[in-house]
CSV table of N, CA and C in Angstrom, one decimal:
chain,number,residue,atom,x,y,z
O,1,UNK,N,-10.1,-22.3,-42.2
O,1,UNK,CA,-8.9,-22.6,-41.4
O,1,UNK,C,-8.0,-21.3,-41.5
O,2,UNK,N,-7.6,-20.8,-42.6
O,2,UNK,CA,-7.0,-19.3,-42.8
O,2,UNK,C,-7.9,-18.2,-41.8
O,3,UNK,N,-9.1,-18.4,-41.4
O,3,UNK,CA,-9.5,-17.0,-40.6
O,3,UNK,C,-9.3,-17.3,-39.4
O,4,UNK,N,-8.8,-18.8,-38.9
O,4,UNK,CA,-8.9,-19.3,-37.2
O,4,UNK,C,-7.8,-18.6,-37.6
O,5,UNK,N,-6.4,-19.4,-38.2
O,5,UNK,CA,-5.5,-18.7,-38.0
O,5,UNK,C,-4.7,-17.3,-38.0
O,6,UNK,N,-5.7,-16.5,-38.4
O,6,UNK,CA,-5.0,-15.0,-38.8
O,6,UNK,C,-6.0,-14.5,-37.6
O,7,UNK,N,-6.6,-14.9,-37.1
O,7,UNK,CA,-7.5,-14.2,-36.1
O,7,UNK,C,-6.6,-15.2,-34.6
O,8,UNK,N,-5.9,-15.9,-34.5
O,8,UNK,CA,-5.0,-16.1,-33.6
O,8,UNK,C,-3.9,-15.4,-33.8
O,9,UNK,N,-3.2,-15.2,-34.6
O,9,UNK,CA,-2.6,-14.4,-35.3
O,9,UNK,C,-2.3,-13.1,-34.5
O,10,UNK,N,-3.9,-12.1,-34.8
O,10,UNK,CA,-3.8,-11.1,-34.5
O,10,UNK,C,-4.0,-10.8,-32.5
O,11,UNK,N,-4.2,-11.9,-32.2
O,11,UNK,CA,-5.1,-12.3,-31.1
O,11,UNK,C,-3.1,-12.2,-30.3
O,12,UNK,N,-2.4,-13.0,-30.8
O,12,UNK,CA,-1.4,-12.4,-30.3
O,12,UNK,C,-0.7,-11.8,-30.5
O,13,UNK,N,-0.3,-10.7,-31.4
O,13,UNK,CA,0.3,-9.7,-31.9
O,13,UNK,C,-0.6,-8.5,-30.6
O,14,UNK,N,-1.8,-8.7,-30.8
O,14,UNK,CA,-2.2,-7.9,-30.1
O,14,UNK,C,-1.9,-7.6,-28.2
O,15,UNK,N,-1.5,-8.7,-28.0
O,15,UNK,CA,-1.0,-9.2,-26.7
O,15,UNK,C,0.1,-8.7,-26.1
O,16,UNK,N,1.1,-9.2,-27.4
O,16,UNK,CA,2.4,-8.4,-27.3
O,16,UNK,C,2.4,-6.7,-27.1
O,17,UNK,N,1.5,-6.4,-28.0
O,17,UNK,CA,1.7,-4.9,-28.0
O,17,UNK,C,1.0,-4.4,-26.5
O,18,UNK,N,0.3,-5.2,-26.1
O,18,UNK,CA,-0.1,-4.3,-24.8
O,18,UNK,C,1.1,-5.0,-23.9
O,19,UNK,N,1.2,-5.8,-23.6
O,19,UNK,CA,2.7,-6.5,-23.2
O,19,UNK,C,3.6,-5.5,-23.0
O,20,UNK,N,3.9,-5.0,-24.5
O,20,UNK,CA,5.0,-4.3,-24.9
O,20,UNK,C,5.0,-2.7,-24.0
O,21,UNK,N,3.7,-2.3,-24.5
O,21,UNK,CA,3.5,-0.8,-24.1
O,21,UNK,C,2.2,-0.5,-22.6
O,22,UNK,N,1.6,-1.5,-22.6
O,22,UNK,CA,1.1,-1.7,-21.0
O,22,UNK,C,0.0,-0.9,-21.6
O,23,UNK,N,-1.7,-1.3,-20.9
O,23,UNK,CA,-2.3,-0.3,-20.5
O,23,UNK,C,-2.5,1.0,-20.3
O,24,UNK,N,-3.1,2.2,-21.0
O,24,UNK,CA,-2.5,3.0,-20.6
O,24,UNK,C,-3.6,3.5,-18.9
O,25,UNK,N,-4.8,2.8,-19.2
O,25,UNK,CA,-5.8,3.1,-17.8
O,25,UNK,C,-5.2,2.1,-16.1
O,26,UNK,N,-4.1,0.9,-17.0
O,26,UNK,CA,-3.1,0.4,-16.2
O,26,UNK,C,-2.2,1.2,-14.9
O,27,UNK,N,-1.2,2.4,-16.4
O,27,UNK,CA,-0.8,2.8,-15.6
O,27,UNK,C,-1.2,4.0,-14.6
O,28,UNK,N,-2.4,4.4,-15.3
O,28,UNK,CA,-3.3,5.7,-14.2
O,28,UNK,C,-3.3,4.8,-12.9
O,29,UNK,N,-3.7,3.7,-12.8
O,29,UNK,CA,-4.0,3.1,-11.7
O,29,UNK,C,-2.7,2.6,-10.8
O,30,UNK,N,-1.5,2.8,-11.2
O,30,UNK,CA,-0.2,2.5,-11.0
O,30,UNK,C,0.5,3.6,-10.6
O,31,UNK,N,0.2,4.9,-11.3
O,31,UNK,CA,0.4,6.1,-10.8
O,31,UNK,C,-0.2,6.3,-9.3
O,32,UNK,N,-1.7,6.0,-9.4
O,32,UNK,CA,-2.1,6.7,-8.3
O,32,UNK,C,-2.1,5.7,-7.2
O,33,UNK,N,-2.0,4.1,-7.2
O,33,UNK,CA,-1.5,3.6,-5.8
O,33,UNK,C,-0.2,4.1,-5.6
O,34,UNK,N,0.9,4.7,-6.3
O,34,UNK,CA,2.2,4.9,-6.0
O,34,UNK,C,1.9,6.4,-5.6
O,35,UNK,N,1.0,7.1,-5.6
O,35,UNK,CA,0.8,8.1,-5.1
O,35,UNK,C,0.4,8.1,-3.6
O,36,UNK,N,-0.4,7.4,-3.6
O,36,UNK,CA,-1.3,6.9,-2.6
O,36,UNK,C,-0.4,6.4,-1.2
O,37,UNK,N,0.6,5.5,-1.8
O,37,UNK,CA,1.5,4.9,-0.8
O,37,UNK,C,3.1,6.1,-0.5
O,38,UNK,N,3.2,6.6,-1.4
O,38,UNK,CA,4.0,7.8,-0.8
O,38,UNK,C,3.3,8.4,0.0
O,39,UNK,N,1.9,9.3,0.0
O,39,UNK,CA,1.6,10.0,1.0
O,39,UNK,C,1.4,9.1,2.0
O,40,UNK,N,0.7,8.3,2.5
O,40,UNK,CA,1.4,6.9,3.7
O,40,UNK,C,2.1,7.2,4.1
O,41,UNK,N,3.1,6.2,3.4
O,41,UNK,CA,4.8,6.7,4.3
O,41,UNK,C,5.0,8.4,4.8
O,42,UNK,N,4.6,9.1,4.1
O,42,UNK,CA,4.9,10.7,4.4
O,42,UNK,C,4.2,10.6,5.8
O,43,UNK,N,3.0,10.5,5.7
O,43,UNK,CA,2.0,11.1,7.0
O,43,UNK,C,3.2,10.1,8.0
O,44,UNK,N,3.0,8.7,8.1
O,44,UNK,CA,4.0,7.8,9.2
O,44,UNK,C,5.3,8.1,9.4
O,45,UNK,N,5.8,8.9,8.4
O,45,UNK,CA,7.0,9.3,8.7
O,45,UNK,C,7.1,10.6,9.5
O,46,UNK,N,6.0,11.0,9.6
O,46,UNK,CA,5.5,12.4,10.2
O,46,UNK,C,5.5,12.3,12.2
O,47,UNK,N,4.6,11.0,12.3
O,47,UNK,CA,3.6,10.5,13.6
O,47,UNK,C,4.9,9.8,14.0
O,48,UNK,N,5.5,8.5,13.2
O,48,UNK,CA,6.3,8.0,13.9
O,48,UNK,C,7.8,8.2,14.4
O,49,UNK,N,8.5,7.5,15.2
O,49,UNK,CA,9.8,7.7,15.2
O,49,UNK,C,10.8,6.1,14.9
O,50,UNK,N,11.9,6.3,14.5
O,50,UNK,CA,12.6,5.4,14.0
O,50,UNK,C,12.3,4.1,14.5
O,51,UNK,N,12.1,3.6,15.5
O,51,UNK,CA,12.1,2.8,16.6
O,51,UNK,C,10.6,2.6,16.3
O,52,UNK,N,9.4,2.9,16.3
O,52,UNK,CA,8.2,3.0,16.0
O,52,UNK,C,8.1,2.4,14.0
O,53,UNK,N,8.3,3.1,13.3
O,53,UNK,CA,8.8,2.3,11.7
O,53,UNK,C,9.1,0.8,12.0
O,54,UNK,N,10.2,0.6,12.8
O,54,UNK,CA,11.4,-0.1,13.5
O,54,UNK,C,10.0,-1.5,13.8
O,55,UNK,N,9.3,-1.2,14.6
O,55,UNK,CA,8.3,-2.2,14.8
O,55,UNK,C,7.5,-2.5,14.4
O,56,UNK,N,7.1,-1.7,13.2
O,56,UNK,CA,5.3,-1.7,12.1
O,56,UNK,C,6.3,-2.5,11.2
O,57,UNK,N,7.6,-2.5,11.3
O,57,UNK,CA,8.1,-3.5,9.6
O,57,UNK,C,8.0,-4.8,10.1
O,58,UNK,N,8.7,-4.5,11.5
O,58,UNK,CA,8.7,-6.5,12.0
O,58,UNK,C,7.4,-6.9,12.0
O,59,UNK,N,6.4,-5.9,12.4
O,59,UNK,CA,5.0,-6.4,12.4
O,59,UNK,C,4.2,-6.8,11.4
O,60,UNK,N,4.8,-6.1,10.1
O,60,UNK,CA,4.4,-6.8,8.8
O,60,UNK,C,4.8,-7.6,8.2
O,61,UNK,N,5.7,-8.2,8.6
O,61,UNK,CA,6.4,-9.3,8.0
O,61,UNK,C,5.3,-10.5,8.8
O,62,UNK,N,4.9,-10.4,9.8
O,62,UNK,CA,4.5,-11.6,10.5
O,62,UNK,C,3.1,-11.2,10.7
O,63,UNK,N,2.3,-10.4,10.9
O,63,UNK,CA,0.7,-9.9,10.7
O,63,UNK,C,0.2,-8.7,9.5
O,64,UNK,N,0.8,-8.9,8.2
O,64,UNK,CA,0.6,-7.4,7.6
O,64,UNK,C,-1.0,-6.9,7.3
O,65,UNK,N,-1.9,-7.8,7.7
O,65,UNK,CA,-3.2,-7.2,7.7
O,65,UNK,C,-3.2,-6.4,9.3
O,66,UNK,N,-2.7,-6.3,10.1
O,66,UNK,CA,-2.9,-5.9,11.7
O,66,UNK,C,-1.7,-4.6,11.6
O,67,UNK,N,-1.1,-4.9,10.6
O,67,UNK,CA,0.2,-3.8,10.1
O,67,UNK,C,-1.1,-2.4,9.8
O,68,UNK,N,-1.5,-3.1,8.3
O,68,UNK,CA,-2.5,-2.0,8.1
O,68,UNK,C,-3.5,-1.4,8.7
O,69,UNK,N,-3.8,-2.3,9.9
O,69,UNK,CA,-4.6,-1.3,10.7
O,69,UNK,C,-4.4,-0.4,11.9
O,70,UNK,N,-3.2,-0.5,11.9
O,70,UNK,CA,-2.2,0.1,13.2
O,70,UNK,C,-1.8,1.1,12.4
O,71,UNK,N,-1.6,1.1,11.1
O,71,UNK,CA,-1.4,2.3,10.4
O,71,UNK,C,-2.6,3.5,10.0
O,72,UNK,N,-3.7,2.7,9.4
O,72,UNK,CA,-4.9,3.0,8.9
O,72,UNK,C,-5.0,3.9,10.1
O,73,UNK,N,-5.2,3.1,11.4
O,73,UNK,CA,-5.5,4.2,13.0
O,73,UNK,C,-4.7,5.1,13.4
O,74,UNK,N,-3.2,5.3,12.9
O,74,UNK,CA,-2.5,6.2,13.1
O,74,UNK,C,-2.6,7.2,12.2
O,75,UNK,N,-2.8,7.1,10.8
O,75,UNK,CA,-2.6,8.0,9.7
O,75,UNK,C,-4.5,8.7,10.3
O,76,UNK,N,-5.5,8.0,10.7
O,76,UNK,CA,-6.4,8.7,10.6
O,76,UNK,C,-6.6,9.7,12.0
O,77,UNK,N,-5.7,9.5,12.6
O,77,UNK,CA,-5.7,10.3,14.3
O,77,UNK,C,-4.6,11.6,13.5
O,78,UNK,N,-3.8,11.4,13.0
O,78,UNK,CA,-2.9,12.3,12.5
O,78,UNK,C,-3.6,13.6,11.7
O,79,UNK,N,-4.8,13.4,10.7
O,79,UNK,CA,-5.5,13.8,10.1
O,79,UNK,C,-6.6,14.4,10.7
O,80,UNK,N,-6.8,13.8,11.9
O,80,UNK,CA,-7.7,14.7,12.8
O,80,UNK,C,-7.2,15.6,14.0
O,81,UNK,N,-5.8,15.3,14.1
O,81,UNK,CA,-5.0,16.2,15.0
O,81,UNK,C,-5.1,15.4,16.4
O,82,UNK,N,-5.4,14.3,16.7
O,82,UNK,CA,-5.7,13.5,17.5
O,82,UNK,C,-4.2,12.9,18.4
O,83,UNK,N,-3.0,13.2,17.5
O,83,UNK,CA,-1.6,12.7,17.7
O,83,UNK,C,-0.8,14.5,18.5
O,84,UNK,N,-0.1,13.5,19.6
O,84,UNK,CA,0.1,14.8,20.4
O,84,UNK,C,2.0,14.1,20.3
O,85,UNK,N,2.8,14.8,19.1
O,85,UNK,CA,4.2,14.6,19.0
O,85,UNK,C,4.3,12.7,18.2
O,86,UNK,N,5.7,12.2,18.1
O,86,UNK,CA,5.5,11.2,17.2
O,86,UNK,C,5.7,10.1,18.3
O,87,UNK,N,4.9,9.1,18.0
O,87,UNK,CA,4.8,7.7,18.1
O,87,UNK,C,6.3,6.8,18.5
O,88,UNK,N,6.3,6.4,19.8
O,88,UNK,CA,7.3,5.8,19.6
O,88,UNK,C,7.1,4.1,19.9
O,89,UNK,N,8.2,3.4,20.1
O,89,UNK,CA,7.9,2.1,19.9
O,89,UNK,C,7.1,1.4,21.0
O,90,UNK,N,7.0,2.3,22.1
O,90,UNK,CA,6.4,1.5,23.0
O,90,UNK,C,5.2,2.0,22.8
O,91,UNK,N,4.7,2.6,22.4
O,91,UNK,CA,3.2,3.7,21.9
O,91,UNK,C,2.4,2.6,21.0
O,92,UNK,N,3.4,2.6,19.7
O,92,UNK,CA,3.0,1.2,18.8
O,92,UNK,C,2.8,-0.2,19.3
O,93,UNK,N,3.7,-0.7,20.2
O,93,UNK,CA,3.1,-1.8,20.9
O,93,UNK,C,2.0,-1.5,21.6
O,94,UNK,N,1.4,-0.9,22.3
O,94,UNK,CA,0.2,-0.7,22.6
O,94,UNK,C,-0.6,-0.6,22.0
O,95,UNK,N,-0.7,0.5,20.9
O,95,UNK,CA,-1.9,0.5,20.0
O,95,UNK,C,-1.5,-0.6,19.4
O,96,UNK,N,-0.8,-1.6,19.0
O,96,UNK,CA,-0.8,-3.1,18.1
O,96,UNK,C,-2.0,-3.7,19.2
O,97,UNK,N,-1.4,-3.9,20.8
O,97,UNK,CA,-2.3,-4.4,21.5
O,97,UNK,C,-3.8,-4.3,21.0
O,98,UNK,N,-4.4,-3.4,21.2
O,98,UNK,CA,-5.5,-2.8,21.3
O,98,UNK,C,-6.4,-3.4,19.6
O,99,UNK,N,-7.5,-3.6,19.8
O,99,UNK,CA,-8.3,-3.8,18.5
O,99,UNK,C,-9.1,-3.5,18.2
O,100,UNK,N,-9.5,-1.9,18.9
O,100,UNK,CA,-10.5,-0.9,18.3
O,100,UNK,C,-10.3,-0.2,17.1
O,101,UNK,N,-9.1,-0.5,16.1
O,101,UNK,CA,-9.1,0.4,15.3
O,101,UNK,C,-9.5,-0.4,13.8
């Protein structure tokens, strides 16, 4: 009975302390989606214009899987040089339209 308990025991002391001080392979992976999602917004802040942002937010509130792929297709045309000046809102309605990407 003394080893169930000291082995629950440790079972949550040990809990706490990752609790307490987190993962540290946690936060590598914390680091680099927050990395990941800055350059995002960077490149879209690049392609798009206010008014363009302006409609990919409303869009994700109400389709945010169709959000990311109107993004996914913009960030990957941007990257190929495929984008001629930035994206405006009527540009985004269109490519929302469209479902080749």
């Amino acid at each position: 009975m003394a080893d169930e308990e000291l082995e629950a025991l440790r079972k949550q002391r040990l809990a706490e302390l990752q609790a307490k001080h987190g993962d540290p392979g946690d936060a590598a992976q914390q680091e680099a989606k927050h990395r990941e999602a800055e350059m995002r917004n960077s490149i879209l802040a690049q392609v798009l214009d206010q008014s363009a942002r302006a409609r990919l937010s409303n869009l994700a509130l109400v389709k945010p899987e169709k959000t990311k792929g109107v993004e996914n297709y913009l960030i990957q045309m941007a990257r190929y040089g495929q984008l001629n000046g930035k994206f405006n809102r009527r540009k985004v309605m269109d490519s929302d339209d469209d479902d080749n990407y």
